[in-house]
PDB file of C-alpha atoms and ligand atoms in Angstrom:
ATOM      1  CA  MET R 129      -1.105   9.802 -20.525  1.00  0.00           C
ATOM      2  CA  ALA R 130       1.756  12.269 -20.467  1.00  0.00           C
ATOM      3  CA  TYR R 131       4.437   9.913 -21.794  1.00  0.00           C
ATOM      4  CA  GLY R 132       2.821   8.074 -24.695  1.00  0.00           C
ATOM      5  CA  ALA R 133       5.666   5.638 -25.284  1.00  0.00           C
ATOM      6  CA  ALA R 134       6.339   4.625 -21.678  1.00  0.00           C
ATOM      7  CA  ILE R 135       4.852   1.394 -20.398  1.00  0.00           C
ATOM      8  CA  PRO R 136       2.752   2.035 -17.285  1.00  0.00           C
ATOM      9  CA  PHE R 137       4.176   0.502 -14.157  1.00  0.00           C
ATOM     10  CA  LEU R 138       1.074  -1.481 -13.202  1.00  0.00           C
ATOM     11  CA  THR R 139      -1.931  -2.027 -15.425  1.00  0.00           C
ATOM     12  CA  PHE R 140      -5.299  -3.655 -14.770  1.00  0.00           C
ATOM     13  CA  GLU R 141      -7.133  -4.554 -17.963  1.00  0.00           C
ATOM     14  CA  ASP R 142     -10.803  -5.307 -17.473  1.00  0.00           C
ATOM     15  CA  VAL R 143     -10.168  -7.421 -14.376  1.00  0.00           C
ATOM     16  CA  SER R 144     -12.995  -9.275 -12.669  1.00  0.00           C
ATOM     17  CA  TYR R 145     -13.010 -11.568  -9.684  1.00  0.00           C
ATOM     18  CA  ARG R 146     -15.790 -13.922  -8.735  1.00  0.00           C
ATOM     19  CA  MET R 147     -16.360 -15.454  -5.336  1.00  0.00           C
ATOM     20  CA  ASN R 148     -19.117 -18.006  -4.737  1.00  0.00           C
ATOM     21  CA  GLY R 149     -20.734 -17.005  -8.024  1.00  0.00           C
ATOM     22  CA  ARG R 150     -20.810 -13.314  -7.081  1.00  0.00           C
ATOM     23  CA  LEU R 151     -18.728 -10.688  -8.878  1.00  0.00           C
ATOM     24  CA  VAL R 152     -16.608  -9.120  -6.158  1.00  0.00           C
ATOM     25  CA  LEU R 153     -14.649  -7.070  -8.726  1.00  0.00           C
ATOM     26  CA  GLN R 154     -16.084  -6.148 -12.061  1.00  0.00           C
ATOM     27  CA  GLY R 155     -14.270  -4.826 -15.141  1.00  0.00           C
ATOM     28  CA  VAL R 156     -11.574  -2.979 -13.212  1.00  0.00           C
ATOM     29  CA  SER R 157      -9.108  -1.091 -15.458  1.00  0.00           C
ATOM     30  CA  PHE R 158      -6.431   1.439 -14.578  1.00  0.00           C
ATOM     31  CA  ALA R 159      -2.801   2.275 -15.266  1.00  0.00           C
ATOM     32  CA  LEU R 160      -0.425   3.320 -12.519  1.00  0.00           C
ATOM     33  CA  GLU R 161       2.769   5.205 -13.339  1.00  0.00           C
ATOM     34  CA  GLN R 162       6.091   4.966 -11.522  1.00  0.00           C
ATOM     35  CA  GLY R 163       6.156   7.105  -8.400  1.00  0.00           C
ATOM     36  CA  GLU R 164       2.380   7.431  -8.256  1.00  0.00           C
ATOM     37  CA  THR R 165       0.118   6.552  -5.356  1.00  0.00           C
ATOM     38  CA  LEU R 166      -3.248   5.302  -6.468  1.00  0.00           C
ATOM     39  CA  VAL R 167      -5.626   5.282  -3.546  1.00  0.00           C
ATOM     40  CA  LEU R 168      -8.531   2.883  -3.826  1.00  0.00           C
ATOM     41  CA  LEU R 169     -11.199   4.455  -1.664  1.00  0.00           C
ATOM     42  CA  GLY R 170     -14.302   2.507  -0.844  1.00  0.00           C
ATOM     43  CA  ARG R 171     -16.543   1.442   1.947  1.00  0.00           C
ATOM     44  CA  SER R 172     -16.273  -1.900   3.707  1.00  0.00           C
ATOM     45  CA  GLY R 173     -16.858  -4.878   1.422  1.00  0.00           C
ATOM     46  CA  SER R 174     -16.396  -2.882  -1.801  1.00  0.00           C
ATOM     47  CA  GLY R 175     -13.533  -5.118  -3.010  1.00  0.00           C
ATOM     48  CA  LYS R 176     -10.392  -3.158  -2.055  1.00  0.00           C
ATOM     49  CA  THR R 177      -8.459  -5.969  -0.387  1.00  0.00           C
ATOM     50  CA  THR R 178      -9.459  -8.316  -3.195  1.00  0.00           C
ATOM     51  CA  ALA R 179      -7.887  -5.929  -5.732  1.00  0.00           C
ATOM     52  CA  LEU R 180      -4.576  -5.964  -3.816  1.00  0.00           C
ATOM     53  CA  ARG R 181      -4.587  -9.747  -3.506  1.00  0.00           C
ATOM     54  CA  LEU R 182      -4.949 -10.074  -7.245  1.00  0.00           C
ATOM     55  CA  VAL R 183      -1.762  -8.028  -7.769  1.00  0.00           C
ATOM     56  CA  ASN R 184       0.446 -10.461  -5.906  1.00  0.00           C
ATOM     57  CA  ARG R 185      -1.467 -13.490  -7.145  1.00  0.00           C
ATOM     58  CA  LEU R 186      -2.894 -14.521  -3.818  1.00  0.00           C
ATOM     59  CA  LEU R 187      -6.101 -14.692  -5.902  1.00  0.00           C
ATOM     60  CA  PRO R 188      -6.521 -15.409  -9.627  1.00  0.00           C
ATOM     61  CA  PRO R 189      -8.744 -13.105 -11.715  1.00  0.00           C
ATOM     62  CA  ALA R 190     -11.862 -14.669 -13.266  1.00  0.00           C
ATOM     63  CA  SER R 191     -11.143 -12.609 -16.383  1.00  0.00           C
ATOM     64  CA  GLY R 192      -8.891  -9.767 -17.501  1.00  0.00           C
ATOM     65  CA  LYS R 193      -5.161  -9.254 -17.190  1.00  0.00           C
ATOM     66  CA  ILE R 194      -2.724  -7.533 -14.867  1.00  0.00           C
ATOM     67  CA  PHE R 195       0.645  -6.281 -16.100  1.00  0.00           C
ATOM     68  CA  LEU R 196       3.622  -5.310 -13.950  1.00  0.00           C
ATOM     69  CA  GLU R 197       6.224  -3.310 -15.882  1.00  0.00           C
ATOM     70  CA  GLY R 198       4.677  -4.651 -19.077  1.00  0.00           C
ATOM     71  CA  GLN R 199       4.757  -8.323 -18.052  1.00  0.00           C
ATOM     72  CA  ASP R 200       1.521 -10.278 -17.707  1.00  0.00           C
ATOM     73  CA  ILE R 201       1.739 -11.415 -14.079  1.00  0.00           C
ATOM     74  CA  ALA R 202      -0.072 -14.675 -14.930  1.00  0.00           C
ATOM     75  CA  THR R 203       3.117 -15.712 -16.752  1.00  0.00           C
ATOM     76  CA  LEU R 204       5.413 -14.974 -13.772  1.00  0.00           C
ATOM     77  CA  ASP R 205       6.372 -17.278 -10.934  1.00  0.00           C
ATOM     78  CA  PRO R 206       4.094 -16.169  -8.048  1.00  0.00           C
ATOM     79  CA  ILE R 207       6.833 -16.413  -5.415  1.00  0.00           C
ATOM     80  CA  ALA R 208       9.276 -14.363  -7.489  1.00  0.00           C
ATOM     81  CA  LEU R 209       6.467 -11.884  -8.200  1.00  0.00           C
ATOM     82  CA  ARG R 210       5.702 -11.449  -4.484  1.00  0.00           C
ATOM     83  CA  ARG R 211       9.334 -10.745  -3.749  1.00  0.00           C
ATOM     84  CA  ARG R 212       9.182  -7.797  -6.166  1.00  0.00           C
ATOM     85  CA  ILE R 213       6.245  -6.308  -4.299  1.00  0.00           C
ATOM     86  CA  GLY R 214       6.043  -5.009  -0.734  1.00  0.00           C
ATOM     87  CA  TYR R 215       2.775  -5.652   1.080  1.00  0.00           C
ATOM     88  CA  VAL R 216       1.859  -3.702   4.211  1.00  0.00           C
ATOM     89  CA  ILE R 217      -1.281  -4.769   6.014  1.00  0.00           C
ATOM     90  CA  GLN R 218      -3.109  -3.471   9.020  1.00  0.00           C
ATOM     91  CA  ASP R 219      -1.786  -6.021  11.492  1.00  0.00           C
ATOM     92  CA  VAL R 220       1.649  -5.800   9.829  1.00  0.00           C
ATOM     93  CA  GLY R 221       2.217  -9.559   9.674  1.00  0.00           C
ATOM     94  CA  LEU R 222       5.618  -9.539  11.404  1.00  0.00           C
ATOM     95  CA  LEU R 223       6.642 -12.984  12.601  1.00  0.00           C
ATOM     96  CA  PRO R 224       6.310 -12.810  16.405  1.00  0.00           C
ATOM     97  CA  HIS R 225       9.219 -15.104  17.267  1.00  0.00           C
ATOM     98  CA  TRP R 226      11.703 -13.228  15.068  1.00  0.00           C
ATOM     99  CA  THR R 227      13.506 -10.026  16.005  1.00  0.00           C
ATOM    100  CA  ILE R 228      12.670  -6.850  14.117  1.00  0.00           C
ATOM    101  CA  ALA R 229      15.993  -7.038  12.247  1.00  0.00           C
ATOM    102  CA  LYS R 230      15.355 -10.631  11.202  1.00  0.00           C
ATOM    103  CA  ASN R 231      11.829  -9.769  10.061  1.00  0.00           C
ATOM    104  CA  VAL R 232      13.009  -6.812   7.992  1.00  0.00           C
ATOM    105  CA  GLY R 233      15.769  -8.871   6.370  1.00  0.00           C
ATOM    106  CA  LEU R 234      13.453 -11.717   5.384  1.00  0.00           C
ATOM    107  CA  VAL R 235      13.203 -11.177   1.645  1.00  0.00           C
ATOM    108  CA  PRO R 236      16.856 -10.219   1.002  1.00  0.00           C
ATOM    109  CA  ARG R 237      17.845 -13.402   2.872  1.00  0.00           C
ATOM    110  CA  LEU R 238      15.473 -15.455   0.734  1.00  0.00           C
ATOM    111  CA  GLU R 239      17.034 -13.783  -2.285  1.00  0.00           C
ATOM    112  CA  GLY R 240      20.403 -15.090  -1.127  1.00  0.00           C
ATOM    113  CA  TRP R 241      22.096 -11.766  -0.323  1.00  0.00           C
ATOM    114  CA  PRO R 242      25.346 -12.200   1.667  1.00  0.00           C
ATOM    115  CA  ALA R 243      24.762 -11.789   5.422  1.00  0.00           C
ATOM    116  CA  ALA R 244      26.799  -8.581   5.693  1.00  0.00           C
ATOM    117  CA  GLN R 245      24.808  -6.964   2.909  1.00  0.00           C
ATOM    118  CA  VAL R 246      21.503  -8.008   4.498  1.00  0.00           C
ATOM    119  CA  GLU R 247      22.606  -6.485   7.788  1.00  0.00           C
ATOM    120  CA  GLU R 248      23.670  -3.259   6.145  1.00  0.00           C
ATOM    121  CA  ARG R 249      20.370  -2.997   4.271  1.00  0.00           C
ATOM    122  CA  VAL R 250      18.326  -3.758   7.404  1.00  0.00           C
ATOM    123  CA  ASN R 251      20.173  -1.076   9.379  1.00  0.00           C
ATOM    124  CA  GLU R 252      19.696   1.468   6.622  1.00  0.00           C
ATOM    125  CA  LEU R 253      15.952   0.724   6.430  1.00  0.00           C
ATOM    126  CA  LEU R 254      15.398   0.818  10.171  1.00  0.00           C
ATOM    127  CA  ARG R 255      17.049   4.231  10.253  1.00  0.00           C
ATOM    128  CA  GLN R 256      14.862   5.367   7.348  1.00  0.00           C
ATOM    129  CA  VAL R 257      11.678   4.554   9.257  1.00  0.00           C
ATOM    130  CA  ASP R 258      12.974   6.096  12.474  1.00  0.00           C
ATOM    131  CA  LEU R 259      13.695   2.879  14.357  1.00  0.00           C
ATOM    132  CA  PRO R 260      17.433   3.120  15.118  1.00  0.00           C
ATOM    133  CA  PRO R 261      18.758  -0.445  14.707  1.00  0.00           C
ATOM    134  CA  GLU R 262      20.876  -0.283  17.886  1.00  0.00           C
ATOM    135  CA  GLU R 263      17.728   0.300  19.864  1.00  0.00           C
ATOM    136  CA  TYR R 264      15.059  -1.655  17.992  1.00  0.00           C
ATOM    137  CA  GLY R 265      16.795  -4.263  15.816  1.00  0.00           C
ATOM    138  CA  LEU R 266      17.006  -6.952  18.476  1.00  0.00           C
ATOM    139  CA  ARG R 267      13.564  -6.454  19.960  1.00  0.00           C
ATOM    140  CA  TYR R 268      10.646  -8.720  19.183  1.00  0.00           C
ATOM    141  CA  PRO R 269       7.463  -7.355  17.615  1.00  0.00           C
ATOM    142  CA  HIS R 270       5.531  -7.468  20.921  1.00  0.00           C
ATOM    143  CA  GLN R 271       8.188  -5.172  22.437  1.00  0.00           C
ATOM    144  CA  LEU R 272       7.218  -2.364  20.047  1.00  0.00           C
ATOM    145  CA  SER R 273       4.204  -0.080  20.032  1.00  0.00           C
ATOM    146  CA  GLY R 274       1.617  -0.422  17.257  1.00  0.00           C
ATOM    147  CA  GLY R 275       3.020   2.534  15.318  1.00  0.00           C
ATOM    148  CA  GLN R 276       6.582   1.251  15.634  1.00  0.00           C
ATOM    149  CA  ARG R 277       5.474  -2.166  14.397  1.00  0.00           C
ATOM    150  CA  GLN R 278       3.770  -0.479  11.474  1.00  0.00           C
ATOM    151  CA  ARG R 279       7.057   1.267  10.613  1.00  0.00           C
ATOM    152  CA  ALA R 280       8.904  -2.051  10.837  1.00  0.00           C
ATOM    153  CA  GLY R 281       6.292  -3.425   8.407  1.00  0.00           C
ATOM    154  CA  VAL R 282       7.057  -0.603   5.976  1.00  0.00           C
ATOM    155  CA  ALA R 283      10.810  -1.251   6.341  1.00  0.00           C
ATOM    156  CA  ARG R 284      10.284  -4.908   5.568  1.00  0.00           C
ATOM    157  CA  ALA R 285       8.206  -4.058   2.496  1.00  0.00           C
ATOM    158  CA  LEU R 286      11.037  -1.823   1.239  1.00  0.00           C
ATOM    159  CA  ALA R 287      13.786  -4.319   2.003  1.00  0.00           C
ATOM    160  CA  ASN R 288      14.334  -5.860  -1.401  1.00  0.00           C
ATOM    161  CA  ARG R 289      14.080  -2.512  -3.173  1.00  0.00           C
ATOM    162  CA  SER R 290      10.518  -3.255  -4.246  1.00  0.00           C
ATOM    163  CA  LYS R 291       9.285  -0.725  -6.702  1.00  0.00           C
ATOM    164  CA  LEU R 292       5.664  -1.495  -5.972  1.00  0.00           C
ATOM    165  CA  LEU R 293       4.117  -1.309  -2.531  1.00  0.00           C
ATOM    166  CA  LEU R 294       0.620  -2.466  -1.642  1.00  0.00           C
ATOM    167  CA  PHE R 295      -0.910  -0.915   1.453  1.00  0.00           C
ATOM    168  CA  ASP R 296      -4.086  -2.286   2.992  1.00  0.00           C
ATOM    169  CA  GLU R 297      -5.388   0.271   5.494  1.00  0.00           C
ATOM    170  CA  PRO R 298      -2.015   0.260   7.232  1.00  0.00           C
ATOM    171  CA  PHE R 299      -2.526   3.231   9.543  1.00  0.00           C
ATOM    172  CA  GLY R 300      -6.154   2.756  10.579  1.00  0.00           C
ATOM    173  CA  ALA R 301      -5.558   1.526  14.108  1.00  0.00           C
ATOM    174  CA  LEU R 302      -3.155   4.279  15.207  1.00  0.00           C
ATOM    175  CA  ASP R 303      -3.746   7.417  17.199  1.00  0.00           C
ATOM    176  CA  PRO R 304      -4.214  10.473  14.962  1.00  0.00           C
ATOM    177  CA  ILE R 305      -0.806  12.031  15.660  1.00  0.00           C
ATOM    178  CA  THR R 306       1.116   8.819  15.010  1.00  0.00           C
ATOM    179  CA  ARG R 307      -0.990   8.216  11.918  1.00  0.00           C
ATOM    180  CA  HIS R 308      -0.154  11.691  10.680  1.00  0.00           C
ATOM    181  CA  GLU R 309       3.564  11.103  11.287  1.00  0.00           C
ATOM    182  CA  LEU R 310       3.487   7.824   9.377  1.00  0.00           C
ATOM    183  CA  GLN R 311       1.605   9.455   6.517  1.00  0.00           C
ATOM    184  CA  ARG R 312       4.291  12.162   6.319  1.00  0.00           C
ATOM    185  CA  GLN R 313       6.979   9.506   6.384  1.00  0.00           C
ATOM    186  CA  PHE R 314       5.213   7.633   3.626  1.00  0.00           C
ATOM    187  CA  LEU R 315       5.137  10.752   1.437  1.00  0.00           C
ATOM    188  CA  ASP R 316       8.786  11.427   2.145  1.00  0.00           C
ATOM    189  CA  LEU R 317       9.849   7.861   1.285  1.00  0.00           C
ATOM    190  CA  ARG R 318       7.720   7.858  -1.834  1.00  0.00           C
ATOM    191  CA  ASP R 319       9.239  11.075  -3.092  1.00  0.00           C
ATOM    192  CA  ARG R 320      12.793  10.024  -2.278  1.00  0.00           C
ATOM    193  CA  LEU R 321      12.549   6.482  -3.645  1.00  0.00           C
ATOM    194  CA  GLY R 322      10.088   7.007  -6.493  1.00  0.00           C
ATOM    195  CA  ILE R 323       8.035   3.992  -5.469  1.00  0.00           C
ATOM    196  CA  ALA R 324       4.640   3.249  -6.985  1.00  0.00           C
ATOM    197  CA  SER R 325       1.937   2.324  -4.515  1.00  0.00           C
ATOM    198  CA  LEU R 326      -1.553   1.006  -4.490  1.00  0.00           C
ATOM    199  CA  PHE R 327      -3.032   2.214  -1.232  1.00  0.00           C
ATOM    200  CA  VAL R 328      -6.364   0.997   0.085  1.00  0.00           C
ATOM    201  CA  THR R 329      -8.345   3.007   2.600  1.00  0.00           C
ATOM    202  CA  HIS R 330     -11.852   3.994   3.592  1.00  0.00           C
ATOM    203  CA  ASP R 331     -10.577   7.255   5.074  1.00  0.00           C
ATOM    204  CA  VAL R 332     -11.205  10.106   2.656  1.00  0.00           C
ATOM    205  CA  SER R 333      -8.816  12.532   4.354  1.00  0.00           C
ATOM    206  CA  GLU R 334      -6.038   9.943   4.059  1.00  0.00           C
ATOM    207  CA  ALA R 335      -6.950   9.445   0.393  1.00  0.00           C
ATOM    208  CA  LEU R 336      -6.750  13.194  -0.261  1.00  0.00           C
ATOM    209  CA  GLN R 337      -3.456  13.527   1.558  1.00  0.00           C
ATOM    210  CA  LEU R 338      -1.617  10.562   0.070  1.00  0.00           C
ATOM    211  CA  GLY R 339      -3.114   9.909  -3.340  1.00  0.00           C
ATOM    212  CA  THR R 340      -1.650  11.304  -6.529  1.00  0.00           C
ATOM    213  CA  ARG R 341      -4.901   9.913  -7.878  1.00  0.00           C
ATOM    214  CA  ILE R 342      -7.972   8.495  -6.187  1.00  0.00           C
ATOM    215  CA  GLY R 343     -10.214   5.754  -7.515  1.00  0.00           C
ATOM    216  CA  LEU R 344     -13.585   5.212  -5.906  1.00  0.00           C
ATOM    217  CA  ILE R 345     -14.498   1.583  -5.650  1.00  0.00           C
ATOM    218  CA  GLU R 346     -18.145   0.761  -5.159  1.00  0.00           C
ATOM    219  CA  ASP R 347     -19.609  -2.752  -5.234  1.00  0.00           C
ATOM    220  CA  GLY R 348     -16.541  -4.045  -7.042  1.00  0.00           C
ATOM    221  CA  LYS R 349     -16.563  -1.365  -9.737  1.00  0.00           C
ATOM    222  CA  LEU R 350     -13.837   1.246 -10.018  1.00  0.00           C
ATOM    223  CA  GLY R 351     -14.813   4.743 -11.115  1.00  0.00           C
ATOM    224  CA  GLU R 352     -12.652   7.144 -13.121  1.00  0.00           C
ATOM    225  CA  LEU R 353      -9.430   8.068 -11.383  1.00  0.00           C
ATOM    226  CA  MET R 354      -9.355  11.621 -10.046  1.00  0.00           C
ATOM    227  CA  THR R 355      -6.655  13.863  -8.673  1.00  0.00           C
ATOM    228  CA  PRO R 356      -7.379  15.029  -5.105  1.00  0.00           C
ATOM    229  CA  ASP R 357      -8.485  18.412  -6.516  1.00  0.00           C
ATOM    230  CA  GLU R 358     -10.871  16.765  -8.941  1.00  0.00           C
ATOM    231  CA  PHE R 359     -12.164  14.547  -6.164  1.00  0.00           C
ATOM    232  CA  LEU R 360     -12.898  17.516  -3.936  1.00  0.00           C
ATOM    233  CA  LYS R 361     -14.993  19.044  -6.710  1.00  0.00           C
ATOM    234  CA  SER R 362     -16.670  15.812  -7.779  1.00  0.00           C
ATOM    235  CA  GLU R 363     -20.451  15.736  -7.914  1.00  0.00           C
ATOM    236  CA  GLN R 364     -20.572  11.932  -7.875  1.00  0.00           C
ATOM    237  CA  VAL R 365     -22.898  10.633  -5.197  1.00  0.00           C
ATOM    238  CA  GLU R 366     -20.380   8.275  -3.565  1.00  0.00           C
ATOM    239  CA  ALA R 367     -17.652  10.945  -3.657  1.00  0.00           C
ATOM    240  CA  ARG R 368     -19.984  13.434  -1.966  1.00  0.00           C
ATOM    241  CA  ARG R 369     -20.895  10.840   0.658  1.00  0.00           C
ATOM    242  CA  PHE R 370     -17.234  10.452   1.510  1.00  0.00           C
ATOM    243  CA  LEU R 371     -16.571  14.193   1.442  1.00  0.00           C
ATOM    244  CA  ASP R 372     -19.503  14.762   3.786  1.00  0.00           C
ATOM    245  CA  THR R 373     -17.654  12.736   6.431  1.00  0.00           C
ATOM    246  CA  LEU R 374     -14.840  15.308   6.554  1.00  0.00           C
ATOM    247  CA  PRO R 375     -14.977  17.451   9.648  1.00  0.00           C
ATOM    248  CA  VAL R 376     -15.164  21.183   9.123  1.00  0.00           C
ATOM    249  CA  SER R 377     -11.700  22.366  10.154  1.00  0.00           C
ATOM    250  CA  PRO R 378     -11.786  24.149  13.451  1.00  0.00           C
ATOM    251  CA  ARG R 379     -10.766  27.728  12.891  1.00  0.00           C
ATOM    252  CA  ARG R 380      -7.664  29.035  14.518  1.00  0.00           C
ATOM    253  CA  PRO R 381      -8.045  32.438  16.128  1.00  0.00           C
ATOM    254  CA  GLU R 382      -6.807  35.113  13.697  1.00  0.00           C
TER     255      GLU R 382
HETATM  256  N1  LIG D 296     -13.188 -15.756   1.457  1.00  0.00           N
HETATM  257  C1  LIG D 296     -14.329 -15.139   1.071  1.00  0.00           C
HETATM  258  N2  LIG D 296     -15.443 -15.841   0.783  1.00  0.00           N
HETATM  259  C2  LIG D 296     -16.588 -15.237   0.374  1.00  0.00           C
HETATM  260  N3  LIG D 296     -16.693 -13.900   0.210  1.00  0.00           N
HETATM  261  C3  LIG D 296     -15.618 -13.154   0.495  1.00  0.00           C
HETATM  262  C4  LIG D 296     -14.362 -13.706   0.939  1.00  0.00           C
HETATM  263  N4  LIG D 296     -13.475 -12.713   1.124  1.00  0.00           N
HETATM  264  C5  LIG D 296     -14.142 -11.575   0.815  1.00  0.00           C
HETATM  265  N5  LIG D 296     -15.414 -11.826   0.427  1.00  0.00           N
HETATM  266  C6  LIG D 296     -16.429 -10.843  -0.004  1.00  0.00           C
HETATM  267  O1  LIG D 296     -15.916 -10.093  -1.084  1.00  0.00           O
HETATM  268  C7  LIG D 296     -16.323  -8.737  -0.971  1.00  0.00           C
HETATM  269  C8  LIG D 296     -15.110  -7.825  -1.050  1.00  0.00           C
HETATM  270  O2  LIG D 296     -14.272  -8.092   0.061  1.00  0.00           O
HETATM  271  P1  LIG D 296     -12.939  -7.261   0.327  1.00  0.00           P
HETATM  272  O3  LIG D 296     -12.239  -7.932   1.426  1.00  0.00           O
HETATM  273  O4  LIG D 296     -12.224  -7.085  -0.953  1.00  0.00           O
HETATM  274  O5  LIG D 296     -13.565  -5.867   0.797  1.00  0.00           O
HETATM  275  P2  LIG D 296     -12.808  -4.550   1.328  1.00  0.00           P
HETATM  276  O6  LIG D 296     -13.215  -3.441   0.419  1.00  0.00           O
HETATM  277  O7  LIG D 296     -11.390  -4.813   1.524  1.00  0.00           O
HETATM  278  O8  LIG D 296     -13.544  -4.292   2.735  1.00  0.00           O
HETATM  279  P3  LIG D 296     -12.949  -3.748   4.167  1.00  0.00           P
HETATM  280  O9  LIG D 296     -12.856  -2.255   4.050  1.00  0.00           O
HETATM  281  O10 LIG D 296     -14.022  -4.149   5.123  1.00  0.00           O
HETATM  282  O11 LIG D 296     -11.644  -4.431   4.410  1.00  0.00           O
HETATM  283  C9  LIG D 296     -17.096  -8.623   0.324  1.00  0.00           C
HETATM  284  O12 LIG D 296     -18.464  -8.636   0.022  1.00  0.00           O
HETATM  285  C10 LIG D 296     -16.705  -9.861   1.100  1.00  0.00           C
HETATM  286  O13 LIG D 296     -17.748 -10.285   1.916  1.00  0.00           O
HETATM  287 MG1  LIG D 297     -10.166  -4.952   3.229  1.00  0.00          MG
END
């Protein structure tokens, strides 16, 4: 690690999870630094979502420990822990009977921020994700397109100044151009805000584009983390299988 003395932002130490007697995650260890995006890349059923759910204590590990900023999360109040972490999932999870502004302001309100400060924060976030509050704040989730809802989900995850974001295949269902725009926005927000993220996907091109490091997860086991460059050169069988799914880029005329 480059900074020997610094405590990693998020650490998994030999974490396993068992479901119905079967090991769904097995001996998972990694350390994530501030500002990094660790992409967990794996095929369906490999244990990606389970890993995210362990971080915010929706599931308890069978063995091993998870540390957030040096604190063992098992010793933290789960509700307080979840408020420190933003979670963006594929179907966004916005409450359908609440306006976009009310959804985005949920956690700051729970934290007891004064109303004016919540409103100011919500407006700032909606602008950051390209949903001008004057136009979108008072709409309901069903009055937005899928990509706009996804952006509202990201705004909500950022609302309480979370320093850790968990993404579970958030852009999978979008058309390729919208997906690309959201990926660019994600990179921009990450670089501006220095947020650490754990990003789950089965899309290798997304992993290469967004990950500062990539971890292949196969049958509940996490391989060595690789930079995108290392991943591209990897000879590992599962890495090659993923790389083989990449289309050959169509050539532009010279
Ligand atoms: N509630 C449950 N009861 C029993 N087994 C479960 C449960 N939830 C998940 N599993 C199993 O645990 C394994 C890992 O599931 P997980 O949801 O973590 O996979 P994933 O990598 O997120 O897959 P996907 O890409 O399809 O979302 C799978 O084999 C799944 O069938
Ligand atoms: Mg999943």
